Amino acid sequence: MAKKNGRQHAILADVARLADVSPSTVSRVLSGSAVRAPISEETRARVRAAAEQLGYYPNVNARSLRTQRTNMIAVMIADISNPFYHTITRAIQDAAFEQNFDVLIANTDHIHSYEQRFVEAIMRRPVDGVIMVPYNLTAADIEKLIDRTGVAVAVLAHRIEHPRIDVVYADDEGATTDAVRWLITEKKHQKIAFIGVNLSFKVGQRRYNGYRRALEDCGLRPRDEWFITGNFSYESGAAAMNALLDAPERPTAVFVCNDIMAIGALNVALERGLRVPEDIAIVGFDNIPATQYMRPELTTVAQFPHEIGTALSKALFERIADPQRPRQTIKIGCELIVRQST
Amino acid sequence: MAKKNGRQHAILADVARLADVSPSTVSRVLSGSAVRAPISEETRARVRAAAEQLGYYPNVNARSLRTQRTNMIAVMIADISNPFYHTITRAIQDAAFEQNFDVLIANTDHIHSYEQRFVEAIMRRPVDGVIMVPYNLTAADIEKLIDRTGVAVAVLAHRIEHPRIDVVYADDEGATTDAVRWLITEKKHQKIAFIGVNLSFKVGQRRYNGYRRALEDCGLRPRDEWFITGNFSYESGAAAMNALLDAPERPTAVFVCNDIMAIGALNVALERGLRVPEDIAIVGFDNIPATQYMRPELTTVAQFPHEIGTALSKALFERIADPQRPRQTIKIGCELIVRQST
DNA sequence: AAACACAATGCAATCGATTGCATTAAGAGT
DNA sequence: ACTCTTAATGCAATCGATTGCATTGTGTTT
C-alpha cells in the first residue's frame, strides 16, 4: 500500500513506475489526450491496471495549473435562500453536473462590496466560467474581469451590452403590463393599486413602469394613494394592504410585485373580512410554492427560474467551448397564472 | 500595460522584476508568510507598489499545488431547493465567507451514485474540508476519502461514529415524541394519526419511532389504519388526509412528518368542511415559511437549519485548523412551535 | 538498399507560487 | 582583531500533471 515515500496517495509518477512507462504515457492514456497521440492498446491496458491498482486519481489542481482549464464555474447570486435564485442555481448545477464541472457559489445579498469581493476572488482563483446576477456591478467591472482572466461570462441582467458577455433576462416589465391590462380588460377592474418596492431597485422600477404603462394604455390615471412600497417582506405586504383598505377610496384589485408581500396582503384582506376575489382581487409575482397552498390560491406571474438557469448555463458552456462566439441575448418570458384570487 | 510576453495578467515574476527583488521576496511579502521571515519595511513597500501597479493577483491554483491548502470547502447536500438544506447551506457559506473560503456545492437528490460521484470528485480536486449530508454513504466510504486525501470532514448524520469525523445531528426523534406526547397530555387527544414516509428513509424511521414511543409512554396503542405514508409531496399529504377522513374511525389529531404534506392535509381537511383545530388538529415538521402564511397557521416542529449549518462549519474549520483534534458530536435540538392548527 | 513514413514512447520544459537552505552584510561581544 | 548573531534577501527545488519536440523501431516505397 505504501507508495514511494510518505505520501498517502498515488501520483502519476507512481503509476508510471508500476506500469513501467514514462509519465507522459500515463498522462496521455488517462487524460484522454491519447486520442491525438497513439498509444498501443497493450500499454493502455497496463497503465489502466496500474492506476486502478494504486487507486490513482489525477490531481485536478496540478492539471489546471498546466492546462489553464479548471472544469469549474462560479455562480454569483443574491441569496440562495430565495426560491427564485436557488431554482436558477439548481438548474445551473444540473447543467454543470452533466458537463462534469464543479460549481462555486457565492451569495451577495445585493451588497455592492460583496459583489466586488466576488470579482476579486475570481481574479485569483481561475475558473472557466462565471454566471452572475449583478446588482451593482457594471458592464465595465465585468469587462475588467474578462480582460484580465479571459473567463467566460453569462449574466442575468437587463441592461448589459457587451460583445463578450451573454445575457439572459426575464421580461417582467412586459409581464406586469400584460397582467394589469388583463385585470382591466378581462376582469373589468378600474381601480387597481400597486404594492411595489423602492424604485431604486431596478426590479421595482421595471414592474412599476409595467403597471403605469398598462394604466396609460387603457386610459386610466394612476393615483398616488394606490402606490405603496414595501420591502419584499410578508409584514410589509400586510402593512401595505392595511393602508390600502384604510384609504378614502378602496381599490378593487391590487397588483403586488412579489408573492411574499402578496400573501401578507391576502391574509390581511381575509382577516378584515373582505372576500377575495369578490371584494378585492390580488395578483402576486414569482409563483413561489406557497401561492398554491393559499386559500384562495394566489394568481401570480410566473417567472421561469429553471429556464433562466438553463439558458444561462447553456450560453456559458457554449462560450467556454468557443470564446469568440458572438454574444447572445436571451429573453425568457413570464406567464400569468390565473388562480382563485382574481 | 503589456507584460513580459503575451500573458494578459501579471504573475509573481513580473512583480519581482518591477520591484527589483527575487520572487521569494515577493511571495513572502504578499502571502503574509513574511511574519516569520523578516523583510525590510522599505522592500515591502516597493513590492506592494509594484503589485498594485501591475494589478497583480496571486494564482490560487498554483499556490494550492505548492502549499496543499486550497481555501476551499465542498458541501454535499440533497437538494438546494429544499428550505432545510439551503438554510444549512447558507449558514455554511456565511461562515466560509468570513474565513475567506470558497464553497463548492453539489446536490445529490439522495441518489447513491451521485453521492459516490461527489466523493470521487473530492478525490481529484483537493479541498480543505467537506461537509456532507450523507444518505447512502457509510462511515467506511467517508473514511476512505479521509485516508486518501486527509481532508477534514463534518457530517449531518445520526449514526456515524468515527474518530476523525465531526458529526452534528438534530434530535428529530425526540422532538417527535415530545410533540405527540404534548398532543396527548396537554391537548387531550387520544386518537392520533401519523402521516409519514417510507420507513426505508432513515428520517421516516426516526420520526415514526418517536411517534410510537409517545403513544407507548402514554399507554395508547398505535393503529395500522392511522399510519399512512406519503412521499414528502403536497399531493401525497392531501391523499393521506383523504384516506384518514374516509377511515371507519377518524382520528382527532394528526402528526405529519413534514410541512409540505401537512399543508396538503390541512387544505383537504378545510375543503372537506372540517374545522381545524376543533375537529382535527394538525402538526407539521420543519417550520417552513409557508406554515405562517396558512390560516390557521400551522403548528410545527422547528428544526434549526441555520444553527446546524453554523455548527457544521464551526466543527469543520476547527478540524481544518487542527486535524488531530478529538471528534465532536453536537446535538441540535428541535422545538415545537405552537400555532393555530392545534 | 536507401529513403521515408508512421506508430509508439520518452525527455525535459512548463504552468505560478512557496520555502528550506544558503549567502551577504552589518553590528555585537570578548 | 576575531568570532558570533541576526537581519535581509536570493537560489533552486518542489508541488503534480501536460505537451512540444525528439527518438526508436518497424514496415513501405522506389
XYZ file of C-alpha atoms (C1' of nucleotides) in Angstrom:
744
model
C 0.000 0.000 0.000
C 2.758 2.404 0.850
C 3.798 4.448 -2.120
C 7.248 5.688 -2.903
C 7.598 7.834 0.195
C 5.326 9.118 2.940
C 2.651 10.334 0.550
C -0.756 8.957 1.325
C -1.927 8.738 -2.233
C -0.543 7.680 -5.559
C 0.540 10.257 -8.076
C 1.095 9.966 -11.762
C 4.747 9.077 -11.331
C 3.804 6.107 -9.164
C 1.546 4.791 -11.862
C 4.276 5.300 -14.438
C 6.742 3.352 -12.345
C 4.364 0.494 -11.734
C 3.296 0.282 -15.366
C 6.905 0.701 -16.438
C 6.261 3.561 -18.806
C 7.006 7.259 -18.750
C 4.792 9.772 -17.017
C 3.930 11.234 -20.396
C 2.399 7.984 -21.459
C 0.342 7.683 -18.333
C -0.936 11.180 -18.795
C -1.857 10.546 -22.387
C -3.722 7.395 -21.568
C -5.595 8.725 -18.577
C -6.422 12.211 -19.726
C -7.863 11.105 -22.988
C -5.446 13.254 -24.930
C -4.192 9.956 -26.284
C -6.794 10.395 -28.962
C -4.316 12.545 -30.791
C -1.246 10.572 -29.892
C -1.221 6.858 -30.499
C -0.608 4.518 -27.577
C -0.727 0.793 -28.119
C -3.711 -0.978 -26.738
C -1.455 -3.156 -24.665
C 0.248 -0.217 -22.969
C -3.064 1.424 -22.340
C -4.300 -1.631 -20.533
C -1.167 -1.829 -18.441
C -1.465 1.820 -17.433
C -5.111 1.498 -16.569
C -4.443 -1.561 -14.484
C -1.662 0.176 -12.614
C -3.827 3.230 -11.972
C -6.604 1.019 -10.753
C -4.324 -0.954 -8.511
C -2.927 2.156 -6.881
C -6.273 3.861 -6.618
C -4.858 6.741 -8.575
C -6.807 9.929 -9.182
C -5.261 12.801 -11.093
C -4.807 15.995 -9.115
C -7.116 18.475 -10.741
C -5.210 21.331 -9.263
C -1.986 20.412 -10.941
C -3.763 19.741 -14.159
C -5.445 23.114 -14.092
C -2.213 24.883 -13.474
C -0.789 23.356 -16.572
C -3.765 23.370 -18.902
C -5.337 26.630 -17.793
C -8.670 24.912 -17.606
C -10.356 24.190 -14.333
C -13.612 22.427 -15.037
C -15.122 24.749 -12.525
C -17.585 27.591 -12.816
C -18.569 30.195 -10.284
C -22.036 31.497 -9.616
C -22.769 34.819 -8.002
C -26.340 35.270 -6.840
C -28.098 37.415 -4.302
C -29.355 34.802 -1.904
C -29.560 31.071 -2.092
C -32.490 31.089 0.342
C -34.687 32.840 -2.168
C -36.690 30.391 -4.284
C -36.113 32.359 -7.426
C -32.367 32.236 -7.019
C -31.987 28.742 -5.766
C -34.049 27.421 -8.604
C -31.752 29.180 -11.022
C -28.816 27.809 -9.109
C -30.189 24.336 -9.174
C -30.599 24.441 -12.940
C -27.029 25.624 -13.296
C -25.753 22.899 -11.025
C -27.586 20.284 -13.005
C -26.136 21.543 -16.252
C -22.669 21.668 -14.739
C -23.032 18.186 -13.330
C -23.692 16.878 -16.793
C -20.599 18.536 -18.134
C -18.551 17.304 -15.222
C -17.983 20.782 -13.898
C -17.856 21.782 -10.275
C -19.795 24.816 -9.118
C -18.667 27.516 -6.727
C -21.458 29.601 -5.265
C -21.347 32.958 -3.537
C -24.195 34.998 -2.095
C -24.088 38.746 -2.347
C -27.294 39.783 -0.591
C -27.346 42.604 -3.152
C -24.439 44.180 -1.326
C -22.008 46.029 -3.506
C -18.880 45.202 -1.566
C -19.731 41.513 -1.630
C -20.083 41.651 -5.373
C -16.706 43.276 -5.642
C -15.215 40.716 -3.378
C -16.585 38.005 -5.603
C -14.889 39.542 -8.597
C -11.617 39.695 -6.717
C -11.982 36.082 -5.733
C -12.317 35.157 -9.386
C -9.224 37.187 -10.183
C -7.148 34.805 -8.109
C -8.980 31.547 -8.400
C -9.118 30.576 -12.030
C -12.456 29.244 -13.216
C -13.607 28.569 -16.738
C -16.811 30.481 -16.467
C -18.863 32.774 -14.312
C -22.587 33.245 -14.037
C -23.656 36.398 -12.294
C -26.784 38.125 -11.198
C -25.250 41.554 -10.737
C -26.994 44.321 -8.879
C -24.397 46.979 -8.521
C -21.685 45.705 -10.788
C -21.454 47.470 -14.108
C -20.519 46.188 -17.509
C -17.162 47.885 -17.009
C -16.432 45.911 -13.852
C -17.235 42.708 -15.616
C -15.218 43.685 -18.633
C -12.176 44.206 -16.440
C -12.628 40.723 -15.099
C -12.846 39.283 -18.576
C -9.848 41.208 -19.818
C -7.698 40.033 -17.013
C -8.753 36.428 -16.709
C -10.271 35.593 -20.056
C -13.109 33.939 -18.185
C -16.407 33.277 -19.947
C -19.306 35.227 -18.511
C -23.069 34.970 -18.656
C -25.313 37.281 -16.677
C -28.921 37.613 -15.719
C -29.466 41.287 -16.243
C -31.453 43.839 -18.118
C -29.123 46.407 -19.442
C -25.738 44.977 -20.006
C -24.465 45.039 -23.533
C -21.021 43.795 -24.196
C -19.689 41.697 -27.060
C -18.174 39.092 -24.769
C -20.973 38.792 -22.261
C -24.008 36.639 -22.852
C -27.115 37.925 -21.231
C -30.369 36.360 -20.216
C -33.249 38.389 -18.904
C -36.817 37.909 -17.846
C -39.330 40.297 -19.275
C -41.003 41.143 -16.021
C -41.887 44.650 -17.152
C -43.852 43.393 -20.110
C -45.417 40.684 -17.978
C -46.586 43.254 -15.462
C -48.172 45.314 -18.201
C -49.927 42.253 -19.559
C -51.200 41.202 -16.165
C -52.542 44.613 -15.242
C -54.073 45.047 -18.663
C -55.728 41.677 -18.206
C -57.220 42.863 -14.905
C -58.653 45.844 -16.714
C -59.939 44.316 -19.923
C -60.896 40.810 -18.834
C -61.752 41.332 -15.210
C -63.224 44.793 -15.642
C -61.251 46.417 -12.868
C -60.875 50.174 -12.979
C -59.336 50.784 -9.591
C -56.070 48.967 -9.423
C -53.480 49.529 -6.738
C -49.830 48.623 -6.860
C -47.755 47.338 -3.974
C -44.151 47.636 -5.032
C -40.728 48.255 -3.602
C -38.452 51.225 -3.554
C -37.877 52.416 -7.094
C -34.146 52.496 -6.569
C -34.322 48.749 -7.013
C -34.261 48.162 -10.713
C -36.781 45.389 -10.330
C -39.081 47.804 -8.531
C -38.693 50.373 -11.236
C -39.378 47.935 -14.043
C -42.513 46.487 -12.565
C -43.834 49.874 -11.659
C -43.194 51.010 -15.213
C -45.097 47.999 -16.452
C -48.042 48.863 -14.230
C -48.069 52.502 -15.326
C -47.963 51.574 -18.935
C -50.973 49.290 -18.654
C -52.982 52.032 -16.985
C -51.980 54.525 -19.626
C -52.718 52.145 -22.436
C -56.212 51.761 -21.085
C -56.732 55.428 -20.378
C -56.652 55.127 -16.576
C -54.869 57.570 -14.315
C -52.579 56.230 -11.595
C -53.306 57.541 -8.126
C -50.638 58.251 -5.578
C -52.522 56.732 -2.677
C -52.725 53.454 -4.564
C -48.999 53.128 -4.937
C -47.422 51.740 -1.801
C -43.916 50.463 -1.381
C -42.827 47.626 0.860
C -39.517 45.907 1.377
C -40.239 42.462 -0.087
C -41.352 41.063 3.301
C -44.604 39.472 4.425
C -45.097 42.142 7.051
C -44.621 44.993 4.626
C -47.185 43.426 2.325
C -49.614 43.197 5.199
C -48.973 46.805 6.164
C -49.459 47.938 2.600
C -52.806 46.221 2.354
C -53.912 47.800 5.608
C -53.016 51.186 4.238
C -54.935 50.479 1.063
C -58.030 49.381 2.916
C -57.891 52.463 5.082
C -57.652 54.750 2.088
C -60.568 57.076 1.350
C -61.372 55.096 -1.711
C -60.610 51.376 -1.862
C -59.213 49.752 -4.970
C -60.934 46.650 -6.342
C -57.728 44.951 -7.335
C -54.121 45.099 -6.328
C -51.031 44.057 -8.154
C -48.207 43.106 -5.796
C -44.712 42.882 -7.098
C -43.721 39.770 -5.223
C -45.567 36.794 -3.787
C -44.440 37.119 -0.195
C -45.920 40.591 0.063
C -48.970 39.419 -1.857
C -49.571 36.693 0.681
C -49.254 39.190 3.506
C -51.763 41.384 1.727
C -54.097 38.472 1.077
C -54.173 37.424 4.699
C -54.870 40.966 5.855
C -57.753 41.275 3.417
C -59.178 37.982 4.598
C -58.752 38.873 8.238
C -60.509 42.179 7.746
C -63.472 40.280 6.410
C -63.115 41.011 2.708
C -63.828 38.325 0.224
C -61.086 37.581 -2.287
C -61.573 37.961 -5.192
C -65.114 39.309 -4.928
C -64.273 42.379 -2.870
C -60.688 42.699 -3.840
C -58.589 40.793 -6.348
C -54.922 40.121 -5.752
C -52.124 39.270 -8.141
C -48.643 38.351 -6.998
C -45.372 37.849 -8.748
C -42.915 34.925 -8.765
C -45.121 31.876 -8.384
C -43.469 30.562 -5.249
C -44.759 27.233 -3.973
C -46.770 28.813 -1.157
C -49.065 30.530 -3.651
C -50.680 27.186 -4.345
C -51.183 26.402 -0.707
C -53.202 29.530 -0.007
C -56.973 29.571 0.015
C -57.887 31.180 -2.275
C -54.915 30.111 -4.359
C -52.991 33.142 -5.451
C -52.990 34.362 -9.015
C -49.455 35.296 -9.848
C -46.993 35.974 -12.596
C -44.657 33.048 -13.012
C -41.081 33.601 -13.813
C -39.206 30.600 -15.036
C -36.096 30.425 -12.960
C -35.325 26.936 -14.081
C -35.400 28.039 -17.704
C -33.329 31.054 -16.809
C -30.709 28.905 -15.140
C -30.688 26.531 -18.058
C -30.318 29.343 -20.562
C -27.507 30.889 -18.553
C -25.570 27.657 -18.354
C -26.153 26.829 -21.962
C -24.831 30.199 -23.050
C -21.914 29.908 -20.681
C -20.835 26.450 -21.746
C -21.076 27.440 -25.369
C -18.847 30.396 -24.687
C -16.401 28.280 -22.757
C -16.210 26.000 -25.754
C -15.822 28.907 -28.142
C -14.789 32.200 -26.563
C -15.042 34.014 -29.882
C -18.666 33.185 -30.450
C -20.849 36.279 -30.918
C -22.857 37.302 -27.916
C -26.328 36.049 -27.258
C -29.203 37.861 -25.650
C -31.974 35.609 -24.492
C -35.325 36.763 -23.274
C -37.268 34.441 -21.042
C -40.917 35.289 -20.918
C -43.140 35.329 -17.869
C -46.612 33.921 -17.677
C -49.711 34.958 -15.808
C -51.013 32.034 -13.795
C -54.656 32.628 -13.166
C -55.901 31.078 -9.965
C -58.570 31.893 -7.451
C -57.547 35.270 -6.104
C -58.762 37.166 -9.194
C 0.372 47.659 -19.832
C 1.826 44.737 -21.742
C 3.649 42.328 -19.512
C 6.728 40.358 -20.362
C 5.140 38.354 -23.129
C 1.652 37.654 -24.371
C 0.199 36.911 -20.972
C -2.805 39.005 -20.156
C -2.102 39.282 -16.471
C 0.866 39.827 -14.248
C 2.445 36.955 -12.398
C 4.685 36.935 -9.403
C 7.811 37.063 -11.516
C 6.620 40.291 -13.153
C 6.200 41.899 -9.793
C 9.633 40.698 -8.736
C 11.196 42.180 -11.827
C 9.473 45.511 -11.409
C 10.273 45.755 -7.718
C 13.800 44.536 -8.420
C 13.735 41.752 -5.875
C 13.585 37.983 -6.076
C 10.339 36.077 -6.461
C 10.862 34.658 -2.981
C 10.697 38.101 -1.512
C 7.549 38.991 -3.352
C 5.927 35.822 -2.175
C 6.919 36.452 1.398
C 5.603 39.956 1.383
C 2.327 39.206 -0.329
C 1.403 35.908 1.232
C 1.894 37.121 4.756
C 4.440 34.432 5.466
C 6.838 37.317 5.919
C 5.725 37.297 9.501
C 8.254 34.577 10.101
C 10.912 35.904 7.786
C 11.979 39.493 8.129
C 11.672 41.788 5.138
C 12.614 45.409 5.494
C 9.785 47.841 5.515
C 11.233 49.597 2.530
C 11.299 46.466 0.403
C 7.795 45.583 1.454
C 6.549 48.929 0.265
C 8.328 48.567 -3.054
C 6.831 45.139 -3.609
C 3.348 46.254 -2.706
C 3.610 49.211 -5.020
C 4.764 47.021 -7.882
C 1.960 44.549 -7.282
C -0.545 47.343 -7.192
C 0.800 48.910 -10.343
C 0.589 45.656 -12.256
C -2.772 44.710 -10.860
C -1.254 41.508 -9.632
C -3.324 38.779 -8.031
C -1.708 35.545 -6.910
C -2.884 32.447 -8.704
C -4.655 30.414 -6.071
C -4.267 27.298 -8.112
C -0.518 27.437 -8.166
C -0.409 28.310 -4.521
C -2.598 25.361 -3.631
C -0.463 22.991 -5.592
C 2.511 24.033 -3.578
C 1.019 24.509 -0.139
C -1.507 21.704 -0.233
C -4.112 24.095 1.057
C -6.934 25.323 -1.090
C -9.064 27.684 0.956
C -11.990 25.856 -0.462
C -14.552 23.564 1.095
C -17.099 21.347 -0.553
C -20.677 20.808 0.530
C -22.723 17.801 -0.386
C -26.431 18.126 0.267
C -29.561 16.514 -1.049
C -31.239 19.442 -2.731
C -30.573 23.124 -2.644
C -34.228 23.817 -3.430
C -35.314 22.428 -0.113
C -35.559 25.124 2.576
C -33.994 22.917 5.189
C -30.926 22.315 3.076
C -30.488 25.711 1.607
C -30.681 27.279 5.015
C -27.934 24.972 6.182
C -26.009 25.829 3.062
C -26.453 29.496 3.585
C -25.083 29.282 7.113
C -22.091 27.377 5.827
C -21.481 29.901 3.080
C -21.611 32.734 5.540
C -19.107 31.035 7.806
C -16.849 30.284 4.859
C -17.118 33.834 3.609
C -15.808 35.079 6.910
C -12.849 32.752 6.730
C -12.187 33.683 3.148
C -13.007 30.247 1.897
C -14.792 29.429 -1.325
C -17.611 26.915 -1.297
C -18.306 24.172 -3.800
C -21.813 22.773 -3.694
C -23.200 19.557 -5.084
C -26.737 18.209 -4.936
C -27.291 14.505 -4.567
C -31.075 14.232 -4.595
C -30.499 11.357 -2.161
C -29.133 9.326 -5.052
C -26.417 6.902 -4.145
C -24.457 7.173 -7.356
C -24.407 10.956 -7.086
C -23.008 10.698 -3.605
C -20.295 8.408 -4.850
C -19.556 10.726 -7.673
C -19.148 13.547 -5.225
C -16.621 11.549 -3.275
C -14.716 10.825 -6.453
C -14.731 14.490 -7.329
C -13.139 15.266 -3.989
C -10.534 12.599 -4.626
C -9.226 14.594 -7.544
C -10.000 18.144 -6.606
C -8.239 18.944 -3.382
C -10.293 20.875 -0.849
C -9.503 21.595 2.760
C -12.784 20.403 4.112
C -16.022 18.689 3.281
C -19.455 18.993 4.789
C -21.825 16.209 3.905
C -25.372 15.206 4.470
C -24.974 11.575 3.521
C -27.885 9.313 2.835
C -26.347 6.209 1.457
C -22.699 6.773 2.129
C -21.310 4.831 5.046
C -18.667 5.737 7.557
C -16.356 3.418 5.647
C -16.798 5.370 2.419
C -16.009 8.577 4.183
C -13.080 7.043 5.971
C -11.595 6.043 2.654
C -11.886 9.599 1.476
C -10.166 10.872 4.586
C -7.406 8.320 4.379
C -6.635 9.171 0.841
C -6.935 12.914 0.886
C -6.531 13.866 4.516
C -9.493 16.179 4.087
C -11.379 17.410 7.147
C -14.941 16.163 7.316
C -18.069 17.166 9.186
C -21.389 15.470 8.596
C -25.004 15.923 9.439
C -25.976 12.410 10.353
C -27.305 10.205 13.067
C -25.205 7.137 13.287
C -21.733 7.861 12.131
C -19.012 7.359 14.652
C -15.501 7.855 13.558
C -12.591 9.474 15.353
C -11.833 11.830 12.515
C -15.359 12.833 11.587
C -17.260 15.515 13.411
C -20.959 14.966 13.488
C -23.905 17.214 14.027
C -27.401 15.871 14.293
C -30.875 17.126 15.003
C -32.867 15.208 17.548
C -35.991 14.866 15.470
C -36.917 11.568 17.033
C -37.023 13.044 20.496
C -38.821 16.093 19.200
C -41.484 13.936 17.620
C -42.017 12.092 20.868
C -42.289 15.365 22.721
C -44.766 16.809 20.261
C -47.006 13.778 20.215
C -46.862 13.477 23.967
C -47.855 17.124 24.163
C -50.889 16.405 21.982
C -51.882 13.667 24.375
C -51.232 15.261 27.727
C -51.885 18.919 27.045
C -54.398 18.768 24.250
C -56.143 15.626 25.476
C -56.027 13.783 22.173
C -56.355 10.025 22.279
C -56.692 9.308 18.602
C -53.583 10.477 16.872
C -52.690 9.526 13.335
C -49.278 9.706 11.715
C -48.559 10.704 8.151
C -45.013 9.680 7.442
C -42.815 8.481 4.639
C -41.433 5.131 3.693
C -39.566 3.660 6.637
C -36.583 2.882 4.463
C -35.803 6.574 4.771
C -33.957 6.945 7.999
C -35.765 10.158 8.680
C -39.058 8.349 8.256
C -37.990 5.627 10.601
C -36.816 8.009 13.288
C -39.926 10.109 13.341
C -42.145 7.086 13.305
C -40.194 5.695 16.227
C -40.691 8.956 18.048
C -44.412 8.778 17.459
C -44.624 5.173 18.608
C -42.712 5.884 21.738
C -45.012 8.727 22.754
C -48.037 6.517 22.320
C -46.447 3.749 24.301
C -45.339 6.080 27.045
C -48.928 7.199 27.417
C -50.394 3.758 27.175
C -52.000 4.212 23.780
C -51.981 1.569 21.075
C -50.973 2.555 17.532
C -53.439 1.599 14.858
C -52.429 0.476 11.392
C -55.108 2.463 9.618
C -53.797 5.631 11.229
C -50.318 5.226 9.843
C -50.139 6.441 6.280
C -47.027 7.036 4.228
C -46.579 9.717 1.627
C -43.616 10.787 -0.434
C -42.908 14.237 1.033
C -45.137 15.977 -1.519
C -48.166 18.221 -1.095
C -50.304 15.830 -3.076
C -49.342 12.831 -1.021
C -50.209 14.748 2.137
C -53.595 15.566 0.683
C -54.186 11.970 -0.299
C -53.172 10.779 3.135
C -55.645 13.095 4.804
C -58.390 11.926 2.495
C -57.632 8.352 3.452
C -57.720 9.259 7.111
C -61.048 11.021 6.814
C -62.507 8.072 4.977
C -61.365 5.634 7.615
C -64.001 3.888 9.717
C -62.910 5.859 12.735
C -61.481 9.325 12.350
C -58.514 10.497 14.390
C -58.767 13.803 16.249
C -55.205 14.797 15.600
C -52.560 14.024 13.048
C -48.844 14.358 13.207
C -47.303 14.858 9.781
C -43.612 14.342 9.322
C -43.014 17.302 7.058
C -44.696 20.635 6.486
C -45.439 20.269 2.811
C -47.514 17.177 3.414
C -49.054 18.809 6.470
C -50.214 21.720 4.363
C -51.725 19.348 1.833
C -53.502 17.598 4.670
C -54.673 20.868 6.172
C -56.192 22.087 2.955
C -58.021 18.807 2.416
C -59.463 18.939 5.894
C -60.615 22.503 5.360
C -62.069 21.719 1.975
C -63.995 18.796 3.372
C -65.598 21.146 5.827
C -63.747 20.200 8.973
C -62.678 22.860 11.380
C -59.028 22.921 12.329
C -58.157 22.509 15.146
C -61.634 21.872 16.593
C -62.440 18.786 14.511
C -58.912 17.765 13.744
C -55.611 19.092 14.919
C -52.574 19.084 12.682
C -48.867 19.261 13.477
C -46.204 19.545 10.828
C -42.452 19.311 10.862
C -39.760 21.706 9.597
C -41.245 25.131 10.130
C -41.001 26.245 6.537
C -42.073 29.840 5.843
C -45.412 28.814 4.344
C -46.584 27.445 7.684
C -47.043 31.001 8.879
C -48.987 32.038 5.838
C -51.670 29.415 6.300
C -54.959 30.090 8.024
C -54.992 28.583 10.548
C -51.269 28.967 10.986
C -49.687 25.567 11.208
C -48.267 24.202 14.429
C -44.999 22.565 13.583
C -41.732 21.295 14.922
C -38.939 23.678 14.075
C -35.576 22.389 13.177
C -32.800 24.895 13.263
C -31.022 24.531 9.971
C -29.133 27.734 10.435
C -27.744 26.512 13.722
C -26.981 23.173 12.136
C -25.051 24.836 9.341
C -23.203 27.001 11.766
C -22.292 24.053 13.965
C -21.117 22.073 10.963
C -18.879 24.840 9.714
C -17.538 25.603 13.130
C -16.576 21.976 13.652
C -15.110 21.806 10.178
C -12.975 24.889 10.444
C -11.701 23.788 13.812
C -10.704 20.495 12.334
C -9.060 22.164 9.374
C -7.029 24.205 11.812
C -6.163 21.142 13.880
C -6.692 17.799 12.177
C -5.730 15.906 15.319
C -8.412 17.418 17.474
C -10.716 14.826 19.053
C -14.036 14.379 17.373
C -17.088 16.341 18.360
C -20.690 15.232 18.365
C -23.160 18.046 18.518
C -26.854 17.653 19.059
C -29.097 20.441 17.869
C -32.496 20.361 19.487
C -35.828 20.925 17.799
C -38.656 22.977 19.147
C -42.401 22.658 18.966
C -43.890 25.864 17.636
C -47.462 26.019 18.781
C -49.718 27.943 16.449
C -53.345 27.777 15.491
C -53.741 24.326 13.980
C -53.740 22.563 17.366
C 19.420 -0.812 -50.335
C 18.452 3.878 -49.482
C 14.886 6.915 -48.147
C 10.752 7.566 -45.950
C 6.505 7.317 -43.235
C 4.445 6.428 -39.176
C 3.396 4.207 -34.841
C 4.831 4.227 -30.065
C 7.053 6.260 -26.497
C 10.352 9.192 -23.694
C 12.725 13.729 -22.337
C 12.506 17.851 -20.306
C 10.348 22.312 -20.042
C 6.383 24.379 -18.197
C 2.222 26.175 -15.510
C 2.894 30.014 -10.946
C 3.748 30.147 -6.486
C 6.222 28.605 -1.925
C 10.029 27.538 1.149
C 14.329 25.108 3.109
C 18.733 26.239 2.852
C 22.332 29.153 1.717
C 24.611 33.804 1.403
C 25.838 38.578 2.443
C 26.474 42.425 5.292
C 26.336 44.833 9.461
C 26.551 45.155 14.248
C 27.669 42.910 18.949
C 30.508 40.583 22.154
C 35.103 39.349 24.035
C 41.087 41.862 15.571
C 38.188 37.832 15.515
C 34.116 35.116 16.156
C 29.127 35.163 16.538
C 24.464 36.762 15.866
C 20.912 38.329 13.364
C 18.516 40.870 9.708
C 17.526 40.756 4.851
C 17.430 38.508 0.773
C 18.387 35.131 -3.072
C 18.849 30.277 -5.164
C 16.852 26.435 -6.671
C 13.923 22.538 -5.712
C 9.225 21.421 -5.397
C 4.008 20.691 -5.796
C 1.696 17.054 -9.940
C 0.344 16.975 -14.286
C 0.705 18.170 -19.550
C 2.820 18.561 -24.070
C 6.124 20.110 -27.907
C 9.820 18.056 -29.642
C 12.841 14.375 -30.070
C 13.982 9.319 -30.578
C 13.480 4.486 -31.701
C 11.917 0.766 -34.265
C 9.334 -1.361 -37.938
C 7.306 -1.700 -42.238
C 6.844 0.610 -47.157
C 8.095 2.663 -51.208
C 11.050 3.166 -55.105
